[in-house]
Amino acid sequence: MGVYTWLVSFAAGMGGLLFGYEIGVIGQVLAMNSFNYYFNMETPVTGADGTVTPTDTGNLDNYTSLITGMFLIGCFFGACAFIFIIDGFSRKYSIIVGGLLFAIGGAFQAASNGLALLLVGRLISGFAIGTVSMVVPVYLAETAPTSARGSVTTVYQLMITIGIFVATCVNSIIIKTVDESTDTNWRVGLGIQIAPSLLLVLLVSFIPFSPRWLAEKDRNEEGLASLAKLREKPTTDPEVISEYAAIREHIEFERRVGQASWSEFQQPGLRRRLIIGIVNQFFQQFTGINVILYYGPTLFKYMGFATADTVIAFPLANTFINFIATFPGMIMVDRFGRRNLLLYGAIAESLAHAFIYIFVTIGNTRDAEASWGAIIAVYVFTVAFASTWGPVVWSYQAEIFPLRLRAKGAGISTMSNWAWNSVIAFAWPKVFTALDHQPVSYWIFSAFCALSAVWIYFAVPETKGKSLEEIDEVFGDTVGAASAGNLEVGAEKK
C-alpha cells in the first residue's frame, strides 16, 4: 500500500486521537484534588497533625458518574444523529464537523464556572466523538485496498491509544508543575484538547472524499480520480479502472434492489450482521477496558499503592503499553484474521482478570508485595485488549455492511458501544463502592471475556481477504452476493 494512503489514514484517524485524549484527560482530572474541591466533590480536612486529607462531601460517586457519563451520552446521540447525515453530508465533512464540535466542547469544559457548564461541555464533546467514532472507521474501510483494509482501519484504534498516552503525559506534567491549590491545572488539562481537534479539522480538509461515496452520488469523474490518488496511480491505470468499475457495478446492483430501508435488516444475512456489530461492541465494553482507563488511579489506589504511583506512574506505564501493543494487532489482523484475534484475545483477557483478582486478594490479606503481580496482570490485559478487541471490533464493524446500509449498520453498532460504555461509566463507581472496593469485580469481567470467546467461536465469521463488495457472500446474502460473484476485483487483491 502506498505512502499517500497511509498519510490519509492517519489524518482521518486523528478523530481517534481526540477520543483517546479525552479518555486520558478525564481519568487524571478526576483524581486532581483541586478539581474535586472546585466542584464540591471533596473537601480538605486538616487532621490534628496538620495533614490535609481530601474527604468525600457525599457527591463524589454521583458527580464522577455524571461527569463521565454525560460525555458518553453525547457519544451515543452523536453516533445516532450521523446515521442520517453521513450519506448526504459525506464522510469527510462529517469528520470535520466532529472536530469543530470537540473544540467547542473542550472550551466549555476549560471555562466552566460550575457543574452545569462543565456537563454541557462534556455533552458537546461526547457528541463530537460519537460522530467521529462512527464515521472514521467507515471512511478508512472505504478508502483502503482489500489486502490492507484490516491494518488501515485499525489506525483508528492506534490513534486512540496515542491520544490516551499523550494526554496522560501532558496531565502528569501539569500535576507535577502546576500549583494544585488553584484551578489552573485541571483547566489547562481540559483546554489543551482544543489543539488536536483543530489539527484534525486542518488535516482532514486536505484528504480526498471516499471514492465509494462519490460513486454512490454519481460523481464518477471525481470518484475515479479519488481512487487513483489513493492508489497512487493515474486514472488510466487498468487496475484502478477495474476496481472502480467493480464499485460502480455493485452500487448499480444495490440500486436495482431499491432504496435503502431499515426494514432490510429483517433479512437473515443483514440481521445477522447487525446483531454481530451490536454484540461485539457490547463485549468490547465488558472486557473492563474503560473501567481501567477511566478509573485506573482509583483501582490502583485500592491495590495498596502510593498516590504518586496511582496518579502518574502506573497510568503512564499502562497507556504506553496500550499504545505499543496496538501495533501487533495492526500487523496481525490481515495475516491471521479478525476472528482469530478476537477469539484468542478474549481468552487472554479473561485469564488476566482472574490473575488480577488472585494477586489483589493475596496482596490485601497475606503479602502486600503480591499486589505487584496485579499490576503486571493489568498490563497483560492491556496488551491483550490493545492488540485484539481494541482495534479489530472497529475494523470488523466498518467492513461487514453493504454500502447502501453501511451508515445505518455502523451507526447502530457504534451506538451499542456508547450505550454500554455509558452504563459502565455511570454504574461502576457505585458498584465498586457497594463491593467495598473488593477485587471480586475482576471475576465479573473475567466471566464476560470468557463469554465473548464463546460468542466469537460460534457466531462471528472471518472476513479477511474479502473486498467490501464480496462480503455479502460471507454472510450468505442473496442481496449483493450475486453481484459480488461477477465483480472483477482482481486489482484490489494484488
Short mmCIF file of C-alpha atoms in Angstrom, two decimals:
data_model
loop_
_atom_site.label_atom_id
_atom_site.label_comp_id
_atom_site.label_asym_id
_atom_site.label_seq_id
_atom_site.Cartn_x
_atom_site.Cartn_y
_atom_site.Cartn_z
CA MET A 1 0.00 0.00 0.00
CA GLY A 2 1.27 3.46 -0.90
CA VAL A 3 2.56 6.16 1.43
CA TYR A 4 -0.25 8.55 0.49
CA THR A 5 -2.97 6.12 1.62
CA TRP A 6 -1.23 5.74 4.97
CA LEU A 7 -1.00 9.53 5.34
CA VAL A 8 -4.69 9.88 4.54
CA SER A 9 -5.47 7.13 7.06
CA PHE A 10 -3.54 8.85 9.83
CA ALA A 11 -5.12 12.22 9.02
CA ALA A 12 -8.64 10.78 9.27
CA GLY A 13 -7.55 8.66 12.23
CA MET A 14 -6.89 11.86 14.17
CA GLY A 15 -10.54 11.51 15.13
CA GLY A 16 -9.46 8.57 17.25
CA LEU A 17 -6.76 10.69 18.86
CA LEU A 18 -9.46 13.09 20.11
CA PHE A 19 -11.32 10.23 21.76
CA GLY A 20 -8.11 8.91 23.28
CA TYR A 21 -7.09 12.31 24.57
CA GLU A 22 -10.48 12.68 26.25
CA ILE A 23 -10.11 9.30 27.98
CA GLY A 24 -6.59 10.12 29.12
CA VAL A 25 -7.54 13.57 30.38
CA ILE A 26 -10.62 12.73 32.40
CA GLY A 27 -9.08 9.83 34.30
CA GLN A 28 -6.39 12.04 35.82
CA VAL A 29 -8.53 15.17 36.13
CA LEU A 30 -10.98 13.23 38.28
CA ALA A 31 -8.04 12.39 40.57
CA MET A 32 -6.97 16.06 40.95
CA ASN A 33 -7.83 17.46 44.37
CA SER A 34 -8.30 20.97 43.00
CA PHE A 35 -10.93 19.68 40.54
CA ASN A 36 -12.79 17.78 43.23
CA TYR A 37 -12.66 20.75 45.60
CA TYR A 38 -13.90 23.18 42.93
CA PHE A 39 -16.95 21.07 42.09
CA ASN A 40 -17.71 20.19 45.72
CA MET A 41 -16.91 16.51 45.29
CA GLU A 42 -14.37 16.56 48.11
CA THR A 43 -13.37 18.96 50.84
CA PRO A 44 -9.93 19.33 52.50
CA VAL A 45 -9.97 18.22 56.14
CA THR A 46 -6.96 19.08 58.32
CA GLY A 47 -6.06 16.49 60.94
CA ALA A 48 -4.56 17.05 64.38
CA ASP A 49 -1.07 16.56 62.95
CA GLY A 50 -1.69 19.18 60.27
CA THR A 51 -2.10 16.66 57.47
CA VAL A 52 -4.71 17.67 54.89
CA THR A 53 -6.93 14.81 53.74
CA PRO A 54 -9.43 15.11 50.85
CA THR A 55 -12.79 13.94 52.22
CA ASP A 56 -15.88 12.95 50.23
CA THR A 57 -18.66 15.50 50.54
CA GLY A 58 -21.21 12.85 49.61
CA ASN A 59 -21.16 13.94 45.96
CA LEU A 60 -18.03 12.13 44.81
CA ASP A 61 -19.55 8.96 43.33
CA ASN A 62 -22.60 10.70 41.86
CA TYR A 63 -20.67 13.57 40.28
CA THR A 64 -17.94 11.26 38.99
CA SER A 65 -20.58 9.11 37.28
CA LEU A 66 -22.34 12.19 35.94
CA ILE A 67 -19.20 13.83 34.54
CA THR A 68 -18.04 10.64 32.87
CA GLY A 69 -21.49 9.52 31.80
CA MET A 70 -22.58 12.84 30.26
CA PHE A 71 -19.75 12.58 27.77
CA LEU A 72 -20.86 9.07 26.83
CA ILE A 73 -24.49 10.10 26.44
CA GLY A 74 -23.27 12.71 23.96
CA CYS A 75 -21.32 9.99 22.15
CA PHE A 76 -24.47 7.88 21.84
CA PHE A 77 -26.51 10.69 20.31
CA GLY A 78 -23.65 11.81 18.07
CA ALA A 79 -23.47 8.34 16.53
CA CYS A 80 -27.27 8.29 16.28
CA ALA A 81 -27.55 11.68 14.56
CA PHE A 82 -24.93 10.98 11.91
CA ILE A 83 -26.65 7.79 10.80
CA PHE A 84 -28.99 10.18 8.99
CA ILE A 85 -26.36 12.74 7.96
CA ILE A 86 -23.25 10.88 6.81
CA ASP A 87 -24.58 9.66 3.44
CA GLY A 88 -25.71 13.10 2.36
CA PHE A 89 -23.03 15.19 4.04
CA SER A 90 -20.06 12.93 3.15
CA ARG A 91 -17.63 11.11 5.39
CA LYS A 92 -15.04 13.87 5.04
CA TYR A 93 -17.25 16.78 6.10
CA SER A 94 -18.77 14.73 8.93
CA ILE A 95 -15.29 14.26 10.42
CA ILE A 96 -14.61 17.99 10.13
CA VAL A 97 -17.86 18.81 11.95
CA GLY A 98 -16.85 16.38 14.68
CA GLY A 99 -13.50 18.16 15.09
CA LEU A 100 -15.12 21.59 15.38
CA LEU A 101 -17.66 20.39 17.93
CA PHE A 102 -14.92 18.80 20.02
CA ALA A 103 -13.06 22.12 20.16
CA ILE A 104 -16.22 23.88 21.33
CA GLY A 105 -16.85 21.24 23.97
CA GLY A 106 -13.27 21.49 25.22
CA ALA A 107 -13.56 25.27 25.51
CA PHE A 108 -16.75 24.96 27.56
CA GLN A 109 -15.13 22.46 29.93
CA ALA A 110 -11.98 24.55 30.44
CA ALA A 111 -14.04 27.70 31.10
CA SER A 112 -16.52 26.02 33.46
CA ASN A 113 -17.65 28.11 36.41
CA GLY A 114 -19.93 25.40 37.74
CA LEU A 115 -21.11 21.86 37.19
CA ALA A 116 -23.80 22.82 34.65
CA LEU A 117 -21.38 24.38 32.14
CA LEU A 118 -18.93 21.52 32.63
CA LEU A 119 -21.65 18.99 31.80
CA VAL A 120 -22.71 20.95 28.71
CA GLY A 121 -19.12 20.87 27.50
CA ARG A 122 -18.93 17.15 28.23
CA LEU A 123 -22.12 16.57 26.25
CA ILE A 124 -20.88 18.55 23.22
CA SER A 125 -17.50 16.81 23.25
CA GLY A 126 -19.26 13.47 23.51
CA PHE A 127 -21.49 14.28 20.54
CA ALA A 128 -18.34 15.05 18.55
CA ILE A 129 -16.65 11.78 19.49
CA GLY A 130 -19.81 9.81 18.76
CA THR A 131 -19.69 11.30 15.28
CA VAL A 132 -16.06 10.54 14.51
CA SER A 133 -16.18 7.08 16.13
CA MET A 134 -18.83 6.11 13.59
CA VAL A 135 -17.54 7.96 10.54
CA VAL A 136 -13.75 7.47 10.70
CA PRO A 137 -13.73 3.62 10.55
CA VAL A 138 -16.20 3.75 7.65
CA TYR A 139 -14.02 6.24 5.77
CA LEU A 140 -10.90 4.17 6.39
CA ALA A 141 -12.60 0.96 5.21
CA GLU A 142 -13.87 2.64 2.05
CA THR A 143 -10.51 4.10 1.06
CA ALA A 144 -8.24 1.13 1.85
CA PRO A 145 -7.26 -1.64 -0.59
CA THR A 146 -8.64 -5.07 0.32
CA SER A 147 -5.21 -6.54 1.10
CA ALA A 148 -4.54 -3.92 3.80
CA ARG A 149 -8.05 -2.92 4.90
CA GLY A 150 -7.72 -4.51 8.34
CA SER A 151 -4.45 -2.70 9.05
CA VAL A 152 -5.78 0.62 7.76
CA THR A 153 -8.99 0.53 9.79
CA THR A 154 -7.04 -0.30 12.95
CA VAL A 155 -5.32 3.08 12.56
CA TYR A 156 -8.37 4.49 14.35
CA GLN A 157 -7.62 2.44 17.46
CA LEU A 158 -3.91 3.23 17.23
CA MET A 159 -4.71 6.93 17.28
CA ILE A 160 -6.96 6.40 20.30
CA THR A 161 -4.04 4.86 22.18
CA ILE A 162 -1.73 7.69 21.10
CA GLY A 163 -4.28 10.20 22.37
CA ILE A 164 -4.58 8.43 25.72
CA PHE A 165 -0.80 8.31 26.15
CA VAL A 166 -0.25 11.95 25.10
CA ALA A 167 -3.00 13.13 27.44
CA THR A 168 -1.57 11.13 30.32
CA CYS A 169 1.89 12.60 29.70
CA VAL A 170 0.54 16.15 29.47
CA ASN A 171 -1.57 15.77 32.59
CA SER A 172 1.32 14.20 34.50
CA ILE A 173 3.46 17.23 33.67
CA ILE A 174 0.63 19.53 34.76
CA ILE A 175 0.21 17.65 38.05
CA LYS A 176 3.95 17.93 38.71
CA THR A 177 4.46 21.55 37.68
CA VAL A 178 1.23 23.49 38.22
CA ASP A 179 0.17 24.63 41.69
CA GLU A 180 -2.64 22.29 42.75
CA SER A 181 -4.04 24.84 45.18
CA THR A 182 -5.59 26.69 42.21
CA ASP A 183 -7.93 25.52 39.46
CA THR A 184 -5.32 26.18 36.75
CA ASN A 185 -4.13 22.58 36.48
CA TRP A 186 -7.45 20.98 35.52
CA ARG A 187 -8.45 23.92 33.30
CA VAL A 188 -5.21 23.58 31.33
CA GLY A 189 -5.65 19.83 31.10
CA LEU A 190 -9.16 20.13 29.70
CA GLY A 191 -8.34 23.12 27.49
CA ILE A 192 -5.38 21.59 25.69
CA GLN A 193 -7.71 19.15 23.92
CA ILE A 194 -8.78 22.04 21.68
CA ALA A 195 -5.40 21.84 19.88
CA PRO A 196 -5.71 18.30 18.43
CA SER A 197 -9.31 18.98 17.41
CA LEU A 198 -8.25 21.96 15.29
CA LEU A 199 -5.38 19.91 13.86
CA LEU A 200 -7.91 17.25 12.82
CA VAL A 201 -10.02 19.87 11.02
CA LEU A 202 -6.95 21.18 9.19
CA LEU A 203 -5.66 17.76 8.10
CA VAL A 204 -9.00 16.33 7.01
CA SER A 205 -9.59 19.42 4.86
CA PHE A 206 -6.86 18.10 2.55
CA ILE A 207 -7.85 14.43 2.27
CA PRO A 208 -9.99 13.14 -0.65
CA PHE A 209 -13.63 12.16 -0.44
CA SER A 210 -14.36 8.44 -0.21
CA PRO A 211 -14.39 7.06 -3.78
CA ARG A 212 -17.30 4.78 -2.85
CA TRP A 213 -19.30 7.74 -1.54
CA LEU A 214 -18.56 9.70 -4.72
CA ALA A 215 -19.60 6.72 -6.84
CA GLU A 216 -22.87 6.44 -4.92
CA LYS A 217 -23.51 10.13 -5.68
CA ASP A 218 -22.77 9.54 -9.41
CA ARG A 219 -19.76 11.85 -9.23
CA ASN A 220 -17.82 9.30 -11.24
CA GLU A 221 -15.07 11.51 -12.61
CA GLU A 222 -14.24 12.66 -9.08
CA GLY A 223 -14.63 9.13 -7.74
CA LEU A 224 -12.17 7.65 -10.23
CA ALA A 225 -9.72 10.49 -9.55
CA SER A 226 -10.04 9.95 -5.78
CA LEU A 227 -9.40 6.22 -6.11
CA ALA A 228 -6.43 6.80 -8.42
CA LYS A 229 -4.96 9.28 -5.96
CA LEU A 230 -5.37 6.84 -3.07
CA ARG A 231 -3.73 4.05 -5.08
CA GLU A 232 -1.03 6.49 -6.28
CA LYS A 233 -1.66 5.60 -9.92
CA PRO A 234 -3.03 7.51 -12.93
CA THR A 235 -6.74 7.41 -13.71
CA THR A 236 -5.89 5.44 -16.88
CA ASP A 237 -4.31 2.58 -14.93
CA PRO A 238 -6.17 -0.70 -15.71
CA GLU A 239 -6.21 -1.81 -12.06
CA VAL A 240 -7.74 1.48 -10.91
CA ILE A 241 -10.31 1.37 -13.69
CA SER A 242 -11.18 -2.25 -12.85
CA GLU A 243 -11.54 -1.54 -9.14
CA TYR A 244 -13.73 1.50 -9.75
CA ALA A 245 -15.84 -0.46 -12.24
CA ALA A 246 -16.40 -3.12 -9.55
CA ILE A 247 -17.53 -0.44 -7.11
CA ARG A 248 -19.89 1.05 -9.69
CA GLU A 249 -21.34 -2.35 -10.63
CA HIS A 250 -22.10 -3.18 -7.03
CA ILE A 251 -23.76 0.20 -6.46
CA GLU A 252 -25.91 -0.30 -9.58
CA PHE A 253 -26.91 -3.74 -8.34
CA GLU A 254 -27.93 -2.30 -4.97
CA ARG A 255 -29.97 0.40 -6.69
CA ARG A 256 -31.89 -2.25 -8.62
CA VAL A 257 -32.81 -3.76 -5.26
CA GLY A 258 -34.40 -0.44 -4.28
CA GLN A 259 -34.00 2.42 -1.82
CA ALA A 260 -32.08 1.51 1.35
CA SER A 261 -34.50 0.87 4.18
CA TRP A 262 -34.31 -0.08 7.85
CA SER A 263 -36.62 -2.99 7.06
CA GLU A 264 -33.80 -4.65 5.12
CA PHE A 265 -32.22 -5.61 8.43
CA GLN A 266 -35.05 -8.11 8.78
CA GLN A 267 -33.36 -10.21 6.09
CA PRO A 268 -31.42 -13.07 7.75
CA GLY A 269 -27.96 -12.15 6.45
CA LEU A 270 -28.27 -8.44 7.20
CA ARG A 271 -29.93 -9.09 10.57
CA ARG A 272 -27.03 -11.37 11.46
CA ARG A 273 -24.51 -8.65 10.59
CA LEU A 274 -26.33 -6.07 12.70
CA ILE A 275 -26.53 -8.43 15.68
CA ILE A 276 -22.81 -9.20 15.37
CA GLY A 277 -21.96 -5.48 15.26
CA ILE A 278 -24.09 -4.75 18.34
CA VAL A 279 -22.91 -7.73 20.39
CA ASN A 280 -19.24 -7.25 19.50
CA GLN A 281 -19.42 -3.69 20.82
CA PHE A 282 -21.23 -4.91 23.95
CA PHE A 283 -18.47 -7.39 24.71
CA GLN A 284 -15.76 -4.83 23.92
CA GLN A 285 -17.09 -2.64 26.74
CA PHE A 286 -17.48 -5.54 29.16
CA THR A 287 -13.86 -6.57 28.80
CA GLY A 288 -13.40 -3.93 31.51
CA ILE A 289 -11.01 -1.76 29.49
CA ASN A 290 -12.77 1.53 30.18
CA VAL A 291 -13.03 0.87 33.90
CA ILE A 292 -9.23 0.66 33.90
CA LEU A 293 -8.84 3.72 31.66
CA TYR A 294 -11.47 5.93 33.35
CA TYR A 295 -10.90 4.87 36.95
CA GLY A 296 -7.36 3.45 36.83
CA PRO A 297 -5.94 5.70 39.56
CA THR A 298 -8.76 4.64 41.91
CA LEU A 299 -8.27 0.94 41.12
CA PHE A 300 -4.52 1.20 41.67
CA LYS A 301 -5.12 3.05 44.93
CA TYR A 302 -7.17 0.16 46.32
CA MET A 303 -4.41 -2.24 45.35
CA GLY A 304 -2.48 -0.55 48.14
CA PHE A 305 -0.07 1.72 46.24
CA ALA A 306 1.03 5.27 46.99
CA THR A 307 -0.81 8.22 45.45
CA ALA A 308 2.15 9.31 43.30
CA ASP A 309 2.24 5.88 41.68
CA THR A 310 -1.52 5.57 41.22
CA VAL A 311 -1.99 9.02 39.66
CA ILE A 312 1.15 9.27 37.50
CA ALA A 313 3.47 6.26 37.24
CA PHE A 314 1.02 3.40 36.73
CA PRO A 315 -1.34 5.25 34.33
CA LEU A 316 1.67 6.40 32.28
CA ALA A 317 3.01 2.87 32.01
CA ASN A 318 -0.41 1.43 31.18
CA THR A 319 -1.19 3.97 28.45
CA PHE A 320 2.24 3.49 26.89
CA ILE A 321 1.73 -0.28 26.82
CA ASN A 322 -1.72 0.29 25.34
CA PHE A 323 -0.12 2.32 22.53
CA ILE A 324 2.73 -0.08 21.78
CA ALA A 325 0.54 -3.19 21.90
CA THR A 326 -1.74 -1.84 19.16
CA PHE A 327 1.00 -2.37 16.54
CA PRO A 328 0.95 -6.19 16.72
CA GLY A 329 -2.81 -6.05 16.12
CA MET A 330 -2.31 -3.85 13.05
CA ILE A 331 0.21 -6.32 11.66
CA MET A 332 -1.70 -9.50 12.51
CA VAL A 333 -5.24 -8.53 11.50
CA ASP A 334 -4.66 -9.08 7.77
CA ARG A 335 -2.42 -12.11 8.33
CA PHE A 336 -4.22 -14.15 10.97
CA GLY A 337 -7.71 -12.75 10.50
CA ARG A 338 -10.24 -10.86 12.57
CA ARG A 339 -11.91 -13.93 14.11
CA ASN A 340 -8.70 -15.49 15.45
CA LEU A 341 -7.52 -12.27 17.07
CA LEU A 342 -10.88 -11.73 18.78
CA LEU A 343 -11.07 -15.34 19.97
CA TYR A 344 -7.59 -15.63 21.46
CA GLY A 345 -7.68 -12.06 22.74
CA ALA A 346 -10.85 -12.81 24.73
CA ILE A 347 -9.22 -15.87 26.32
CA ALA A 348 -6.12 -13.88 27.29
CA GLU A 349 -8.23 -11.06 28.76
CA SER A 350 -10.28 -13.49 30.83
CA LEU A 351 -7.15 -15.08 32.30
CA ALA A 352 -5.60 -11.67 33.02
CA HIS A 353 -8.64 -10.54 35.04
CA ALA A 354 -8.56 -13.80 37.00
CA PHE A 355 -4.92 -13.21 37.92
CA ILE A 356 -5.64 -9.59 38.91
CA TYR A 357 -8.21 -10.92 41.39
CA ILE A 358 -5.82 -13.55 42.75
CA PHE A 359 -2.91 -11.15 43.25
CA VAL A 360 -5.01 -8.33 44.75
CA THR A 361 -6.60 -10.79 47.18
CA ILE A 362 -3.23 -12.12 48.27
CA GLY A 363 -1.83 -8.59 48.49
CA ASN A 364 -4.72 -7.42 50.70
CA THR A 365 -4.76 -10.44 53.02
CA ARG A 366 -1.29 -12.02 53.15
CA ASP A 367 1.59 -10.38 51.34
CA ALA A 368 1.41 -6.76 50.18
CA GLU A 369 4.17 -7.40 47.64
CA ALA A 370 1.77 -9.66 45.71
CA SER A 371 -0.05 -6.53 44.54
CA TRP A 372 2.78 -6.03 42.06
CA GLY A 373 1.55 -9.21 40.39
CA ALA A 374 -1.83 -7.50 39.97
CA ILE A 375 -0.14 -4.54 38.23
CA ILE A 376 1.61 -6.92 35.84
CA ALA A 377 -1.70 -8.71 35.18
CA VAL A 378 -3.33 -5.35 34.37
CA TYR A 379 -0.58 -4.71 31.83
CA VAL A 380 -1.04 -8.20 30.35
CA PHE A 381 -4.76 -7.47 30.00
CA THR A 382 -3.93 -4.17 28.29
CA VAL A 383 -1.64 -5.91 25.80
CA ALA A 384 -4.33 -8.48 25.02
CA PHE A 385 -7.02 -5.84 24.53
CA ALA A 386 -4.91 -3.36 22.56
CA SER A 387 -3.79 -5.97 20.04
CA THR A 388 -7.19 -7.64 19.56
CA TRP A 389 -10.52 -6.34 20.83
CA GLY A 390 -9.45 -2.70 20.77
CA PRO A 391 -8.75 -2.35 17.03
CA VAL A 392 -10.48 -5.38 15.50
CA VAL A 393 -14.04 -4.66 16.65
CA TRP A 394 -13.96 -1.28 14.89
CA SER A 395 -12.32 -2.79 11.80
CA TYR A 396 -14.86 -5.61 11.57
CA GLN A 397 -17.84 -3.32 12.07
CA ALA A 398 -16.74 -0.93 9.32
CA GLU A 399 -16.48 -3.64 6.67
CA ILE A 400 -19.41 -6.03 7.17
CA PHE A 401 -22.29 -3.83 5.97
CA PRO A 402 -23.10 -3.17 2.28
CA LEU A 403 -22.58 0.42 1.10
CA ARG A 404 -26.29 1.17 0.93
CA LEU A 405 -26.71 0.25 4.63
CA ARG A 406 -23.21 1.00 5.94
CA ALA A 407 -24.14 4.23 7.72
CA LYS A 408 -27.17 2.61 9.37
CA GLY A 409 -25.38 -0.60 10.39
CA ALA A 410 -22.18 1.05 11.58
CA GLY A 411 -24.20 3.72 13.36
CA ILE A 412 -26.34 1.28 15.33
CA SER A 413 -23.27 -0.79 16.23
CA THR A 414 -21.44 2.34 17.42
CA MET A 415 -24.49 3.36 19.46
CA SER A 416 -24.25 -0.03 21.17
CA ASN A 417 -20.66 0.80 22.14
CA TRP A 418 -21.62 4.13 23.67
CA ALA A 419 -24.76 2.80 25.35
CA TRP A 420 -22.85 0.10 27.25
CA ASN A 421 -19.93 2.44 27.81
CA SER A 422 -22.39 4.83 29.49
CA VAL A 423 -23.82 2.07 31.66
CA ILE A 424 -20.35 1.18 32.91
CA ALA A 425 -19.33 4.80 33.48
CA PHE A 426 -22.49 5.62 35.46
CA ALA A 427 -22.68 2.40 37.42
CA TRP A 428 -19.08 1.48 38.13
CA PRO A 429 -18.20 3.97 40.92
CA LYS A 430 -21.34 2.93 42.80
CA VAL A 431 -20.81 -0.78 42.15
CA PHE A 432 -17.18 -0.58 43.28
CA THR A 433 -18.23 1.24 46.45
CA ALA A 434 -21.05 -1.26 47.07
CA LEU A 435 -18.48 -4.06 46.79
CA ASP A 436 -16.41 -2.23 49.42
CA HIS A 437 -13.65 -1.81 46.82
CA GLN A 438 -13.00 -5.56 46.85
CA PRO A 439 -11.43 -7.29 43.81
CA VAL A 440 -14.42 -9.57 43.14
CA SER A 441 -15.31 -7.18 40.31
CA TYR A 442 -12.44 -8.63 38.27
CA TRP A 443 -14.19 -12.01 38.26
CA ILE A 444 -17.18 -10.31 36.66
CA PHE A 445 -15.06 -9.02 33.78
CA SER A 446 -13.24 -12.34 33.52
CA ALA A 447 -16.60 -14.07 33.03
CA PHE A 448 -17.68 -11.61 30.34
CA CYS A 449 -14.39 -12.08 28.48
CA ALA A 450 -14.89 -15.86 28.59
CA LEU A 451 -18.43 -15.44 27.23
CA SER A 452 -17.12 -13.24 24.43
CA ALA A 453 -14.74 -16.03 23.37
CA VAL A 454 -17.72 -18.42 23.12
CA TRP A 455 -19.63 -15.78 21.10
CA ILE A 456 -16.78 -15.30 18.62
CA TYR A 457 -16.27 -19.04 18.20
CA PHE A 458 -19.89 -19.78 17.33
CA ALA A 459 -21.23 -16.57 15.78
CA VAL A 460 -18.56 -14.46 14.04
CA PRO A 461 -17.28 -15.43 10.56
CA GLU A 462 -13.93 -14.44 9.05
CA THR A 463 -13.79 -11.53 6.56
CA LYS A 464 -10.04 -11.43 5.92
CA GLY A 465 -9.13 -11.10 2.25
CA LYS A 466 -12.63 -10.19 1.06
CA SER A 467 -13.37 -6.96 -0.77
CA LEU A 468 -16.17 -4.81 0.61
CA GLU A 469 -18.24 -5.88 -2.40
CA GLU A 470 -17.63 -9.59 -1.70
CA ILE A 471 -18.56 -9.66 1.98
CA ASP A 472 -22.21 -10.40 1.18
CA GLU A 473 -21.04 -13.90 0.27
CA VAL A 474 -19.51 -14.39 3.72
CA PHE A 475 -22.92 -13.89 5.33
CA GLY A 476 -24.80 -15.90 2.71
CA ASP A 477 -26.86 -12.96 1.46
CA THR A 478 -28.75 -13.19 -1.78
CA VAL A 479 -28.74 -9.40 -1.97
CA GLY A 480 -25.36 -8.38 -3.27
CA ALA A 481 -23.82 -11.86 -3.36
CA ALA A 482 -24.88 -12.49 -6.92
CA SER A 483 -23.40 -9.18 -7.96
CA ALA A 484 -20.22 -9.76 -5.97
CA GLY A 485 -19.70 -13.04 -7.72
CA ASN A 486 -19.44 -11.24 -11.04
CA LEU A 487 -17.24 -8.39 -9.91
CA GLU A 488 -13.76 -8.07 -11.30
CA VAL A 489 -11.86 -7.35 -8.12
CA GLY A 490 -8.53 -8.75 -9.03
CA ALA A 491 -6.94 -5.34 -8.89
CA GLU A 492 -7.86 -4.93 -5.25
CA LYS A 493 -6.37 -8.28 -4.31
CA LYS A 494 -2.95 -7.57 -5.74
#
